[in-house]
XYZ file of C-alpha atoms in Angstrom:
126
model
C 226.219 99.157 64.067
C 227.776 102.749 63.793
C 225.503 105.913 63.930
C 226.451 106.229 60.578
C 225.555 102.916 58.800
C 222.394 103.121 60.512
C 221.484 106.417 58.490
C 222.512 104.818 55.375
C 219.675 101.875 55.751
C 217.229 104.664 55.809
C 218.589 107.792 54.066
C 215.455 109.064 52.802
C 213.009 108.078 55.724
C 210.285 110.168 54.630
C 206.328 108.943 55.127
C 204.637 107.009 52.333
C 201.311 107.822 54.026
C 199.860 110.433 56.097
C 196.633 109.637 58.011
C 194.260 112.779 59.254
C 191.567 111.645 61.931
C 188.983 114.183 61.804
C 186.731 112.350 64.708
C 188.171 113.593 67.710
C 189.952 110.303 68.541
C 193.907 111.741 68.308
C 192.952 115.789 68.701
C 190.006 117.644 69.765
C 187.787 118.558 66.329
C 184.256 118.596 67.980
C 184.098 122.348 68.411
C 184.932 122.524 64.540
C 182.253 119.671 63.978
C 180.026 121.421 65.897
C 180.721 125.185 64.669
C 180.353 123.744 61.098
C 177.265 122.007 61.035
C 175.744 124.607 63.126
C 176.516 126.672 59.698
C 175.344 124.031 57.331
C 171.733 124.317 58.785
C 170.642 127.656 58.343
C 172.085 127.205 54.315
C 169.569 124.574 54.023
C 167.017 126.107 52.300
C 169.371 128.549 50.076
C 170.904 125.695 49.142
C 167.533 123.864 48.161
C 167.683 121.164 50.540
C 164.783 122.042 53.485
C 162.245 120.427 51.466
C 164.536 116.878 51.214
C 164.009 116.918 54.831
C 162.472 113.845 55.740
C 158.734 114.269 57.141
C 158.461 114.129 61.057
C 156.253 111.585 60.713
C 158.386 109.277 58.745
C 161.368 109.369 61.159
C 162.922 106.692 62.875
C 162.483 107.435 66.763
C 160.454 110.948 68.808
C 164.064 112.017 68.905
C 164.336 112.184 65.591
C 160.932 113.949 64.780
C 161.308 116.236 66.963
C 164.967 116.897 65.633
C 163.290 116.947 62.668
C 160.772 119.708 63.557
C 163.213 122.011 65.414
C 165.384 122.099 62.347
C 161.668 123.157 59.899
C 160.469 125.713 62.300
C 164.638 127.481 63.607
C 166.483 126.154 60.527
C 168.982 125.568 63.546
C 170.312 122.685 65.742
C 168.795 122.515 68.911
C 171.240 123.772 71.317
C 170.970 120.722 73.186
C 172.566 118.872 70.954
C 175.365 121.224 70.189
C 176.275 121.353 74.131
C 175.642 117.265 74.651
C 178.010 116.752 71.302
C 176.763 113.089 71.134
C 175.676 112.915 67.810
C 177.847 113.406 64.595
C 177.484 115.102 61.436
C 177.078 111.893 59.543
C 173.987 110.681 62.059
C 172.858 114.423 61.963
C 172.473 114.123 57.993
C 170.937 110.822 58.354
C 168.304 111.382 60.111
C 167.504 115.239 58.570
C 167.669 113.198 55.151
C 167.068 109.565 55.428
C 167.512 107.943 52.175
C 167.832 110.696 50.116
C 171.811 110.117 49.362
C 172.152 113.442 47.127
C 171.018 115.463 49.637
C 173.305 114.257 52.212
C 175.797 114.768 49.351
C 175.157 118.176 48.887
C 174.843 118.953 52.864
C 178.608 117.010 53.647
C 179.864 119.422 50.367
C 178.432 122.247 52.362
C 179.794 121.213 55.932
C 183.181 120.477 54.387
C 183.493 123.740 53.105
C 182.660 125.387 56.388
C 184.702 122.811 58.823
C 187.536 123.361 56.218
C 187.757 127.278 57.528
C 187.672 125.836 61.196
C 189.332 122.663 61.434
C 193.094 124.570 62.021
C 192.195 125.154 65.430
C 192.585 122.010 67.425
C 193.912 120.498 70.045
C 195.429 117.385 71.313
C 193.373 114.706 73.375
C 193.851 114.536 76.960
């Protein structure tokens, strides 16, 4: 098969489907995670949601409660769990809002928005 005829089996070889991974599996997004939920939390009450916080006492594990806590009294992440970057935003919103799925709405809407003005800077996995 010629150079040539090969070309002509796939003259228009352009993608059907382009796949992002925003998880830090193919390039490095976690500062961007990071940077944007650490943004989403002090919006929390502007944006109506610190009382759809679930109560300390209702959470699922100490960790959580205390999580809980630290985000009522700094309206912040603790910085522990920005530098151990073990936890993502999904399991962040889940425990900060259990069951309450139109809060967690709202909060991805907001961290969208803010990892949408970060997310340009990344770079490839090791």
């Amino acid at each position: 098969m010629t150079r040539a005829s090969a070309r002509s089996l796939h003259p228009a070889a352009r993608p059907h489907i382009l796949l992002f991974d925003w998880h830090a599996t193919l390039v490095d997004t976690m500062d961007a995670m990071y940077l944007a939920v650490e943004e989403v939390i002090p919006r929390l009450r502007e944006e109506g949601l610190i009382e759809h916080l679930v109560p300390a006492s209702q959470a699922r594990s100490v960790e959580d409660a205390r999580l809980l806590q630290y985000v009522r009294q700094h309206e912040r992440l603790h910085p522990k769990i920005s530098s151990d970057r073990r936890i993502s935003r999904t399991d962040i919103f889940e425990i900060l809002f259990g069951a309450d799925e139109d809060a967690k709405r709202r909060a991805h809407a907001i961290f969208d928005r803010a990892y949408g003005k970060r997310f340009g800077a990344v770079r490839p996995m090791e």
